[in-house]
Amino acid sequence: MTIKADVVHRNARIHTLVPAQPRASVLLVADGRIAAIGDEQLLEQVQGAPEVVDHGGAVLMPGLVDVHNHHMIAGRADLFELQLDPTADLPALLHAIRDWSAELAPDAWVVGGGWGIGMIPELSHPKVLGALDAAAGGRPVLLRDDSCHNRWVSSAALAFAGIDAEFPDPTDGTVVRDPYTAAPVGLLFEAAVAPVEHAYLASAPPTVEQDAAACRRGVEILHTFGITAFQDAAASLPMLKALKHLDGTGQLDAWVVTSLQINDNIFGTQPIGQELIDQREAYRSPHHRPDFVKIFLDGVPPARTASFLEPYLPDDVHGAEWQGKTAMSQSELTEWLLRVAGQGLSAKIHSTGDRAVRMSLDAIAAVRAAGHTANRFQIAHGNFIADDDQHRLVELDVIADISPPLWYPGDIVQALRCCLPRDRVERLHPNRNLLDAGVLVAGGSDWPVVPAPNPWHGIQGLVTRADPTGAFPGQLWPEQAISLYEAVYAYTLGAARAMSTDDVTGSLETGKFADFVVLDRDPFAVPIDQVAGTTVEQTWFAGRKVYELIRAE
């Protein structure tokens, strides 16, 4: 028997993620798909004179998959915006803002983000607003925190948005105010960010080409980490248009699944809900599948906007009994999930607190009871899941989207310890329990909530429950550690299954597309504390090399 191949990849140590054939040394590619995979004997069956790529014994494995990121936002930030250090203190933040502003026109917006959510108490002081105004030279400032749920803005930005002492807090948001005058201090939480986002977008609406450039830059950065498929967790109409433009011009080198926003408290997206859903098919393309919706059910714990079954630590603003709140009632959530399931859509539900997780499961139970068994449901983040609810994920066929990597000590875990009892923070991400129960666990980054979408830090941390950078000591709930194979699976075939792209990617087997990475080491053969240092030498998508590391001389 002969095999037609355009390209022969040989002399490689291949991890396939296919249990029946876990290892191989030769990969044959025809028309972008895997024509065959096996050992050197395959070479005798190759028809014609294909291109031969000798990998010199290098390690190959499937392209990595990121189940949760915000690639257009991240790409735009890299191209056009001020990027702040989430560990920076106030003087360092103001210095960065001052330097960036000095290069701008007097009326330009200072836009960017990345300041650490742990800075909220200090930025809440009324005098800080004046320091921000001075650093920006009086310009309007819009800076997202490292969760992307909150904003630090200047007096000029507040004025453009019409937010003053008389402005009422929106239902699902908070304007942080001077306790004596009620004047805004420049911090906005959740839905309160929308007026400023709208004011900024109105000042300079991006073109389709600019949005496409941002998407393309996001994909390019993902390629440097070996990621060839991903799910954008909060899609807008401009994003759909940008992806259609890229794929139509042969520039979309990744499998992209988008999550159409049903509600929006943090991005200023318009349109949302059914109006956005109704337009999705016009933007479907060979590499883009607009097959999910996104519901923001709660916020983030450090801002006390996540919804919990038990109270936060007491503070002067919320008192001793505050448990957070949700953006939808139980009936509203259930109605939305039933509606989208009836349209053949799957759903990603942002649920960071354990009460939000329980509400999500209750709503999904109603959908399953109504006969909708094929739709995928992802609990996004799944940081806190009550013991009584963990088994329900497998019973209801619910996927745990674990992102960002918070299963080891770090900045965000420190911020959690400031707002939640320590014993609850120490029970963050019950990944071992979920896997043992049979839950599909899918890895994601939530980039740019984390500075880089590096899956290897998350993979090592899943195994060690320790900070892979060594900056933060100790382990976080080490009993929840999982195996290296389970961790790699979560960032490859597990994530592909979660977003319904396992028909084309996630493993290396005949018929799937030739999406793979070439690594500088074998992660299965090195000590676990060296896994996070894994470097991607090459990334291949649909049989084409789309990234190659250029080493300094």
Coordinates of C-alpha atoms in Angstrom, one line a residue:
M1 CA 0.0 0.0 0.0
T2 CA 1.3 3.5 -0.9
I3 CA 0.5 6.7 1.0
K4 CA 0.3 10.1 -0.7
A5 CA 2.1 12.8 1.3
D6 CA 3.2 16.4 0.7
V7 CA 5.5 16.5 3.6
V8 CA 7.3 13.8 5.6
H9 CA 8.3 14.6 9.2
R10 CA 10.8 12.1 10.4
N11 CA 13.4 11.4 13.0
A12 CA 11.2 12.8 15.8
R13 CA 10.1 11.7 19.2
I14 CA 6.3 12.2 18.9
H15 CA 3.8 12.2 21.8
T16 CA 0.5 11.6 20.0
L17 CA -2.0 11.8 23.0
V18 CA -3.7 8.8 21.4
P19 CA -3.7 5.8 23.9
A20 CA -3.7 3.2 21.2
Q21 CA -0.5 4.7 19.7
P22 CA 1.1 6.9 22.3
R23 CA 4.5 7.2 20.5
A24 CA 5.7 7.6 16.9
S25 CA 8.7 8.8 15.0
V26 CA 7.2 9.7 11.6
L27 CA 4.4 11.9 10.6
L28 CA 3.0 12.1 7.0
V29 CA 1.0 15.2 5.9
A30 CA -1.2 15.6 2.9
D31 CA -3.3 18.7 2.2
G32 CA -2.7 19.9 5.8
R33 CA -4.0 16.7 7.4
I34 CA -2.2 13.7 8.9
A35 CA -2.1 11.0 6.3
A36 CA -0.4 8.5 8.5
I37 CA 1.7 8.4 11.7
G38 CA 4.0 5.6 12.9
D39 CA 7.6 4.5 12.7
E40 CA 10.3 4.6 10.1
Q41 CA 8.7 1.7 8.2
L42 CA 6.1 4.2 6.9
L43 CA 8.7 5.8 4.8
E44 CA 8.7 2.7 2.5
Q45 CA 5.0 3.4 1.7
V46 CA 5.4 7.1 0.7
Q47 CA 4.4 7.8 -2.9
G48 CA 6.3 10.4 -5.0
A49 CA 8.9 12.8 -3.7
P50 CA 7.5 14.8 -0.9
E51 CA 9.3 17.4 1.1
V52 CA 11.2 15.8 4.0
V53 CA 11.7 17.5 7.3
D54 CA 14.2 15.8 9.6
H55 CA 13.7 16.9 13.2
G56 CA 17.0 15.5 14.4
G57 CA 15.4 13.6 17.3
A58 CA 13.4 16.6 18.6
V59 CA 10.2 16.2 20.6
L60 CA 6.9 16.7 18.8
M61 CA 3.4 16.8 20.4
P62 CA 0.0 18.1 19.5
G63 CA -0.5 21.8 19.3
L64 CA -1.7 23.2 22.6
V65 CA -5.2 24.4 23.2
D66 CA -6.3 27.3 25.3
V67 CA -10.0 27.0 26.4
H68 CA -10.2 30.5 27.7
N69 CA -8.5 33.7 26.6
H70 CA -9.2 37.2 25.2
H71 CA -7.0 37.2 22.2
M72 CA -8.1 40.4 20.5
I73 CA -7.9 42.4 23.7
A74 CA -4.4 41.0 24.3
G75 CA -3.3 41.6 20.8
R76 CA -4.6 45.2 20.9
A77 CA -2.7 45.7 24.2
D78 CA 0.5 44.5 22.7
L79 CA 0.2 46.7 19.6
F80 CA -1.3 49.9 20.9
E81 CA -1.7 50.1 24.7
L82 CA 0.2 50.8 27.9
Q83 CA 1.0 47.5 29.6
L84 CA 1.4 47.7 33.4
D85 CA 3.2 45.3 35.7
P86 CA 0.6 43.6 38.0
T87 CA 3.2 43.5 40.8
A88 CA 4.0 47.3 40.6
D89 CA 3.3 49.6 43.5
L90 CA 1.6 53.0 43.1
P91 CA 4.8 55.0 42.5
A92 CA 5.8 52.6 39.8
L93 CA 2.4 52.7 38.1
L94 CA 2.3 56.5 38.1
H95 CA 5.9 56.6 36.7
A96 CA 4.8 54.2 33.8
I97 CA 1.7 56.4 33.1
R98 CA 3.8 59.5 33.1
D99 CA 6.3 58.1 30.6
W100 CA 3.6 56.8 28.3
S101 CA 1.6 60.0 28.4
A102 CA 4.6 62.1 27.5
E103 CA 4.5 60.6 24.0
L104 CA 0.8 61.3 23.4
A105 CA -1.1 64.2 22.0
P106 CA -2.7 66.5 24.7
D107 CA -6.2 65.2 24.1
A108 CA -5.3 61.5 23.5
W109 CA -6.6 58.7 25.8
V110 CA -4.2 56.8 28.0
V111 CA -5.5 53.3 27.6
G112 CA -4.0 50.0 28.9
G113 CA -4.1 47.8 31.9
G114 CA -2.6 45.1 34.0
W115 CA -2.4 46.8 37.4
G116 CA -2.8 44.3 40.2
I117 CA -6.2 43.8 41.7
G118 CA -4.6 43.8 45.1
M119 CA -4.1 47.6 44.6
I120 CA -7.8 48.3 45.1
P121 CA -7.5 49.5 48.7
E122 CA -4.8 52.0 47.9
L123 CA -6.4 53.2 44.7
S124 CA -9.6 53.8 46.6
H125 CA -8.1 56.7 48.5
P126 CA -9.5 60.0 47.1
K127 CA -6.1 61.7 46.9
V128 CA -4.9 59.1 44.4
L129 CA -7.1 60.5 41.7
G130 CA -5.2 63.7 41.7
A131 CA -1.9 61.8 41.3
L132 CA -3.3 59.9 38.3
D133 CA -4.5 63.1 36.7
A134 CA -1.1 64.7 37.1
A135 CA 0.8 61.7 35.8
A136 CA -1.4 61.7 32.7
G137 CA -1.2 65.4 32.1
G138 CA -4.9 65.8 32.5
R139 CA -5.7 63.3 29.7
P140 CA -8.5 60.8 29.9
V141 CA -7.2 57.5 31.4
L142 CA -8.8 54.1 31.1
L143 CA -6.7 51.3 32.8
R144 CA -8.0 47.8 33.3
D145 CA -7.0 45.7 36.3
D146 CA -5.4 42.3 35.9
S147 CA -8.8 40.6 36.1
C148 CA -10.3 42.9 33.4
H149 CA -13.4 43.4 35.6
N150 CA -12.5 46.8 37.0
R151 CA -11.1 50.1 35.8
W152 CA -8.9 52.9 37.2
V153 CA -9.8 56.1 35.4
S154 CA -9.0 59.8 35.5
S155 CA -11.1 62.8 36.2
A156 CA -11.2 63.6 32.4
A157 CA -12.4 60.1 31.7
L158 CA -15.1 60.3 34.4
A159 CA -16.2 63.6 32.9
F160 CA -16.5 62.2 29.3
A161 CA -18.6 59.3 30.8
G162 CA -20.8 61.6 32.8
I163 CA -19.9 59.9 36.1
D164 CA -20.0 62.3 39.0
A165 CA -21.3 62.5 42.6
E166 CA -24.9 62.3 41.4
F167 CA -24.4 59.4 39.0
P168 CA -26.2 56.3 40.4
D169 CA -24.4 53.0 40.7
P170 CA -25.6 50.5 38.1
T171 CA -27.4 47.4 39.3
D172 CA -24.4 45.2 38.7
G173 CA -21.6 47.7 39.3
T174 CA -20.0 50.1 41.8
V175 CA -18.5 53.6 41.5
V176 CA -16.0 53.8 44.4
R177 CA -16.6 57.2 46.1
D178 CA -15.1 59.6 48.6
P179 CA -17.0 58.7 51.8
Y180 CA -17.5 62.4 52.6
T181 CA -18.5 63.9 49.3
A182 CA -19.7 60.9 47.2
A183 CA -17.4 62.1 44.4
P184 CA -15.9 59.3 42.3
V185 CA -12.3 58.5 43.2
G186 CA -11.5 56.9 39.9
L187 CA -12.2 53.2 40.6
L188 CA -15.1 51.5 38.8
F189 CA -16.2 47.9 39.4
E190 CA -18.0 45.6 37.0
A191 CA -21.0 47.3 35.2
A192 CA -19.9 50.7 36.3
V193 CA -17.0 50.5 33.7
A194 CA -19.4 50.5 30.7
P195 CA -19.9 54.3 30.4
V196 CA -16.1 54.9 30.2
E197 CA -15.6 52.1 27.8
H198 CA -18.3 53.5 25.6
A199 CA -16.8 57.0 25.8
Y200 CA -13.4 55.8 24.8
L201 CA -14.8 53.7 21.8
A202 CA -16.8 56.7 20.7
S203 CA -13.7 58.9 20.6
A204 CA -11.9 56.6 18.1
P205 CA -13.9 53.6 16.8
P206 CA -11.5 51.0 15.6
T207 CA -11.7 49.8 12.0
V208 CA -12.1 46.2 10.9
E209 CA -8.5 46.2 9.8
Q210 CA -7.3 47.5 13.2
D211 CA -9.4 44.8 15.0
A212 CA -8.0 42.2 12.5
A213 CA -4.5 43.3 13.3
A214 CA -5.2 42.9 17.0
C215 CA -6.6 39.4 16.4
R216 CA -3.7 38.4 14.2
R217 CA -1.2 39.7 16.8
G218 CA -2.9 37.7 19.5
V219 CA -2.7 34.6 17.4
E220 CA 1.0 35.3 16.7
I221 CA 1.7 35.5 20.4
L222 CA -0.2 32.3 21.0
H223 CA 1.9 30.6 18.4
T224 CA 5.1 31.4 20.4
F225 CA 3.7 29.2 23.2
G226 CA 2.6 26.4 20.8
I227 CA -1.1 27.2 20.9
T228 CA -2.9 26.3 17.7
A229 CA -6.5 26.4 18.9
F230 CA -8.3 28.5 21.5
Q231 CA -11.7 29.7 22.7
D232 CA -12.1 33.5 23.0
A233 CA -14.2 33.9 26.2
A234 CA -16.1 37.1 25.3
A235 CA -16.7 37.7 21.7
S236 CA -18.1 40.9 20.2
L237 CA -19.4 41.7 16.7
P238 CA -16.2 43.6 15.9
M239 CA -14.3 40.4 16.8
L240 CA -16.5 38.3 14.5
K241 CA -15.9 40.7 11.7
A242 CA -12.1 40.7 12.3
L243 CA -11.9 36.9 12.3
K244 CA -14.0 36.7 9.1
H245 CA -11.6 39.2 7.5
L246 CA -8.5 37.2 8.6
D247 CA -9.8 33.8 7.4
G248 CA -11.1 35.3 4.2
T249 CA -7.6 36.6 3.4
G250 CA -5.8 33.4 4.5
Q251 CA -4.4 34.9 7.7
L252 CA -6.2 33.0 10.4
D253 CA -3.7 30.3 11.5
A254 CA -5.6 28.8 14.4
W255 CA -8.8 27.1 15.2
V256 CA -11.0 29.7 16.9
V257 CA -14.2 29.1 18.9
T258 CA -16.0 32.3 20.0
S259 CA -18.3 32.8 23.0
L260 CA -21.0 35.4 22.1
Q261 CA -21.7 37.7 25.0
I262 CA -25.2 37.4 26.4
N263 CA -24.6 40.0 29.0
D264 CA -21.7 42.4 29.5
N265 CA -20.6 44.2 32.6
I266 CA -17.0 44.8 31.8
F267 CA -16.2 45.4 28.1
G268 CA -18.8 47.8 26.8
T269 CA -19.8 45.4 24.1
Q270 CA -22.7 46.2 21.7
P271 CA -24.8 44.4 20.5
I272 CA -25.1 41.5 23.0
G273 CA -27.6 38.7 23.6
Q274 CA -30.0 37.5 20.9
E275 CA -29.1 40.4 18.6
L276 CA -25.5 39.2 18.5
I277 CA -26.5 35.5 18.3
D278 CA -28.6 36.2 15.2
Q279 CA -25.6 37.4 13.3
R280 CA -23.2 34.6 14.1
E281 CA -23.7 32.5 10.9
A282 CA -22.6 35.4 8.7
Y283 CA -19.2 35.2 10.3
R284 CA -18.6 31.5 10.4
S285 CA -15.6 30.5 8.4
P286 CA -13.3 27.5 7.9
H287 CA -11.2 28.1 11.0
H288 CA -13.8 30.0 13.1
R289 CA -16.7 28.5 14.9
P290 CA -19.1 30.9 16.7
D291 CA -20.7 28.0 18.6
F292 CA -20.7 29.2 22.3
V293 CA -22.3 32.0 24.3
K294 CA -20.8 33.6 27.3
I295 CA -22.7 34.6 30.5
F296 CA -21.1 36.6 33.2
L297 CA -22.9 35.3 36.3
D298 CA -20.7 37.0 38.9
G299 CA -17.5 39.0 39.2
V300 CA -14.2 38.4 40.9
P301 CA -13.5 37.8 44.6
P302 CA -10.9 40.5 45.3
A303 CA -13.4 43.1 44.3
R304 CA -16.1 41.3 46.4
T305 CA -18.2 40.9 43.3
A306 CA -18.1 37.1 43.1
S307 CA -21.1 35.2 44.6
F308 CA -20.4 32.9 47.6
L309 CA -22.4 30.5 49.8
E310 CA -20.6 32.0 52.8
P311 CA -19.6 35.6 53.6
Y312 CA -16.5 37.4 52.7
L313 CA -14.2 38.7 55.5
P314 CA -15.8 41.8 57.0
D315 CA -14.9 45.3 55.7
D316 CA -16.1 48.8 56.3
V317 CA -18.1 48.9 53.0
H318 CA -19.9 45.6 52.9
G319 CA -20.1 44.6 56.6
A320 CA -19.8 41.1 58.0
E321 CA -22.5 39.2 56.0
W322 CA -21.7 40.1 52.4
Q323 CA -21.7 37.1 50.1
G324 CA -21.6 38.9 46.8
K325 CA -24.3 38.9 44.2
T326 CA -25.0 37.6 40.7
A327 CA -25.8 39.4 37.5
M328 CA -28.8 37.2 36.8
S329 CA -31.5 35.6 38.9
Q330 CA -31.8 31.8 38.8
S331 CA -34.8 32.0 36.5
E332 CA -33.1 34.5 34.2
L333 CA -30.1 32.2 33.9
T334 CA -32.2 29.1 33.3
E335 CA -34.3 30.9 30.6
W336 CA -31.2 32.0 28.8
L337 CA -29.6 28.6 28.8
L338 CA -32.8 27.0 27.6
R339 CA -33.0 29.6 24.8
V340 CA -29.5 29.1 23.5
A341 CA -29.6 25.3 23.9
G342 CA -32.7 25.4 21.6
Q343 CA -30.7 27.2 19.0
G344 CA -27.9 24.5 19.1
L345 CA -25.5 26.7 21.0
S346 CA -23.2 25.7 23.9
A347 CA -22.4 28.0 26.8
K348 CA -19.5 29.2 28.9
I349 CA -20.6 30.6 32.3
H350 CA -18.3 32.8 34.3
S351 CA -18.8 31.5 37.9
T352 CA -15.9 32.3 40.3
G353 CA -17.8 32.0 43.5
D354 CA -19.3 28.7 44.8
R355 CA -22.8 30.1 44.9
A356 CA -22.5 31.1 41.2
V357 CA -21.3 27.6 40.4
R358 CA -24.3 26.1 42.2
M359 CA -26.7 28.4 40.3
S360 CA -25.1 27.4 37.0
L361 CA -25.5 23.7 37.8
D362 CA -29.1 24.2 38.8
A363 CA -29.8 25.9 35.5
I364 CA -27.9 23.3 33.5
A365 CA -29.9 20.6 35.3
A366 CA -33.1 22.2 34.0
V367 CA -31.7 22.3 30.4
R368 CA -30.7 18.6 30.6
A369 CA -34.1 17.7 32.0
A370 CA -35.7 19.5 29.0
G371 CA -33.9 17.0 26.7
H372 CA -30.9 19.1 25.6
T373 CA -28.1 16.6 25.9
A374 CA -25.7 17.5 23.2
N375 CA -24.9 21.1 24.2
R376 CA -21.6 21.7 25.9
F377 CA -21.6 23.7 29.2
Q378 CA -18.4 25.0 30.7
I379 CA -18.1 26.4 34.2
A380 CA -15.5 29.2 33.6
H381 CA -12.8 29.4 36.2
G382 CA -14.3 26.9 38.7
N383 CA -12.0 28.3 41.4
F384 CA -14.4 27.5 44.2
I385 CA -16.8 24.5 44.0
A386 CA -18.6 23.3 47.0
D387 CA -17.9 19.7 48.0
D388 CA -21.6 18.8 47.5
D389 CA -21.5 20.2 43.9
Q390 CA -18.4 18.5 42.6
H391 CA -20.1 15.3 41.6
R392 CA -22.8 17.2 39.8
L393 CA -20.5 18.3 37.1
V394 CA -20.0 14.8 35.8
E395 CA -23.7 13.9 36.4
L396 CA -24.7 16.9 34.2
D397 CA -21.8 16.5 31.7
V398 CA -20.4 19.9 32.7
I399 CA -16.8 20.9 31.8
A400 CA -14.5 22.6 34.2
D401 CA -12.7 25.4 32.4
I402 CA -9.8 25.9 34.8
S403 CA -8.4 29.4 34.1
P404 CA -6.3 31.3 34.9
P405 CA -3.7 29.2 36.7
L406 CA -4.6 29.9 40.3
W407 CA -3.8 26.4 41.7
Y408 CA -0.5 27.6 43.1
P409 CA 0.6 30.6 45.3
G410 CA 0.8 33.9 43.5
D411 CA -0.4 37.5 43.4
I412 CA -4.0 36.7 42.9
V413 CA -4.0 34.1 45.6
Q414 CA -2.5 36.7 48.0
A415 CA -5.3 39.1 47.0
L416 CA -7.9 36.3 47.8
R417 CA -6.5 36.0 51.3
C418 CA -7.3 39.6 51.9
C419 CA -11.0 39.1 51.3
L420 CA -11.8 35.5 52.1
P421 CA -11.1 33.3 55.1
R422 CA -7.8 31.6 54.7
D423 CA -9.2 28.1 55.0
R424 CA -11.4 28.7 52.0
V425 CA -8.6 30.1 49.9
E426 CA -6.6 27.0 50.7
R427 CA -9.3 25.0 49.0
L428 CA -8.9 26.6 45.6
H429 CA -9.3 24.5 42.5
P430 CA -10.2 20.9 43.5
N431 CA -8.8 19.5 40.3
R432 CA -7.9 16.0 41.6
N433 CA -11.4 15.6 43.0
L434 CA -12.9 16.6 39.7
L435 CA -10.8 14.2 37.6
D436 CA -11.5 11.4 40.0
A437 CA -15.2 12.0 39.7
G438 CA -14.9 11.8 35.9
V439 CA -15.2 15.5 35.0
L440 CA -13.6 16.8 31.8
V441 CA -11.0 19.4 32.9
A442 CA -9.8 21.9 30.3
G443 CA -6.8 24.2 30.6
G444 CA -6.9 27.8 29.8
S445 CA -5.0 31.0 30.5
D446 CA -7.6 33.9 30.7
W447 CA -4.8 35.9 29.0
P448 CA -4.3 38.9 29.4
V449 CA -5.5 38.4 32.9
V450 CA -2.2 36.6 33.2
P451 CA 0.7 38.4 31.5
A452 CA 1.4 35.6 29.0
P453 CA -0.6 32.6 27.8
N454 CA 2.2 30.1 28.7
P455 CA 0.6 26.7 29.2
W456 CA 3.7 25.2 30.7
H457 CA 3.5 27.2 33.9
G458 CA 0.0 26.0 34.3
I459 CA 0.9 22.4 33.5
Q460 CA 3.8 22.3 36.0
G461 CA 1.6 24.0 38.6
L462 CA -1.1 21.4 38.2
V463 CA 1.4 18.7 39.1
T464 CA 3.3 20.4 41.9
R465 CA 0.7 23.0 43.2
A466 CA 3.7 25.2 43.7
D467 CA 4.6 28.5 41.9
P468 CA 6.7 27.4 38.9
T469 CA 8.6 30.7 38.9
G470 CA 9.7 30.2 42.5
A471 CA 8.6 33.8 43.4
F472 CA 6.0 32.6 45.9
P473 CA 6.9 29.8 48.5
G474 CA 4.8 26.8 49.5
Q475 CA 2.1 24.8 47.9
L476 CA -1.6 25.3 47.6
W477 CA -3.8 22.3 48.6
P478 CA -1.2 19.8 47.4
E479 CA -3.7 16.9 47.8
Q480 CA -5.3 18.2 44.6
A481 CA -2.2 17.6 42.4
I482 CA -2.7 15.7 39.2
S483 CA -0.3 13.7 37.0
L484 CA 1.7 15.3 34.2
Y485 CA -0.1 13.3 31.6
E486 CA -3.5 14.6 33.0
A487 CA -2.2 18.1 33.0
V488 CA -0.9 17.9 29.4
Y489 CA -4.2 16.3 28.3
A490 CA -6.1 19.2 29.9
Y491 CA -4.1 21.6 27.6
T492 CA -4.5 19.5 24.5
L493 CA -7.2 17.0 23.8
G494 CA -9.2 17.9 26.9
A495 CA -9.5 21.5 25.9
A496 CA -10.2 20.5 22.3
R497 CA -13.1 18.3 23.5
A498 CA -14.3 21.1 25.7
M499 CA -14.7 23.5 22.8
S500 CA -15.8 20.8 20.3
T501 CA -12.7 21.0 18.1
D502 CA -11.5 17.5 18.8
D503 CA -12.7 16.5 15.4
V504 CA -9.8 18.5 13.8
T505 CA -7.1 19.0 16.5
G506 CA -6.0 18.1 20.0
S507 CA -4.1 14.8 19.2
L508 CA -1.9 13.5 16.4
E509 CA -3.8 10.8 14.5
T510 CA -4.8 10.1 11.0
G511 CA -7.4 12.4 9.5
K512 CA -6.9 15.3 11.9
F513 CA -5.0 18.4 10.9
A514 CA -1.3 18.5 11.3
D515 CA -1.2 20.9 14.3
F516 CA 1.9 20.2 16.3
V517 CA 4.7 21.8 18.2
V518 CA 8.5 21.1 18.3
L519 CA 9.9 21.4 21.8
D520 CA 13.3 22.0 23.3
R521 CA 12.8 19.1 25.7
D522 CA 10.7 16.1 26.5
P523 CA 8.3 17.3 29.2
F524 CA 7.7 13.6 30.2
A525 CA 11.4 12.9 30.6
V526 CA 12.7 15.9 32.6
P527 CA 12.3 16.6 36.3
I528 CA 8.9 18.1 37.0
D529 CA 10.5 21.4 38.1
Q530 CA 11.9 21.8 34.6
V531 CA 8.6 21.5 32.8
A532 CA 7.7 25.2 33.1
G533 CA 10.9 26.0 31.3
T534 CA 9.8 24.2 28.1
T535 CA 10.4 26.3 25.1
V536 CA 8.6 26.0 21.8
E537 CA 11.0 25.8 18.9
Q538 CA 8.4 25.5 16.1
T539 CA 4.6 25.7 15.8
W540 CA 2.9 24.0 12.8
F541 CA -0.8 24.6 11.9
A542 CA -2.6 22.6 9.3
G543 CA 0.7 21.3 8.0
R544 CA 2.4 24.7 7.7
K545 CA 5.1 26.1 9.9
V546 CA 3.6 29.3 11.5
Y547 CA 6.3 30.0 14.1
E548 CA 10.0 29.3 14.5
L549 CA 12.1 30.4 17.5
I550 CA 15.0 32.6 16.4
R551 CA 17.8 32.2 18.9
A552 CA 20.3 35.1 19.5
E553 CA 23.7 34.5 18.2

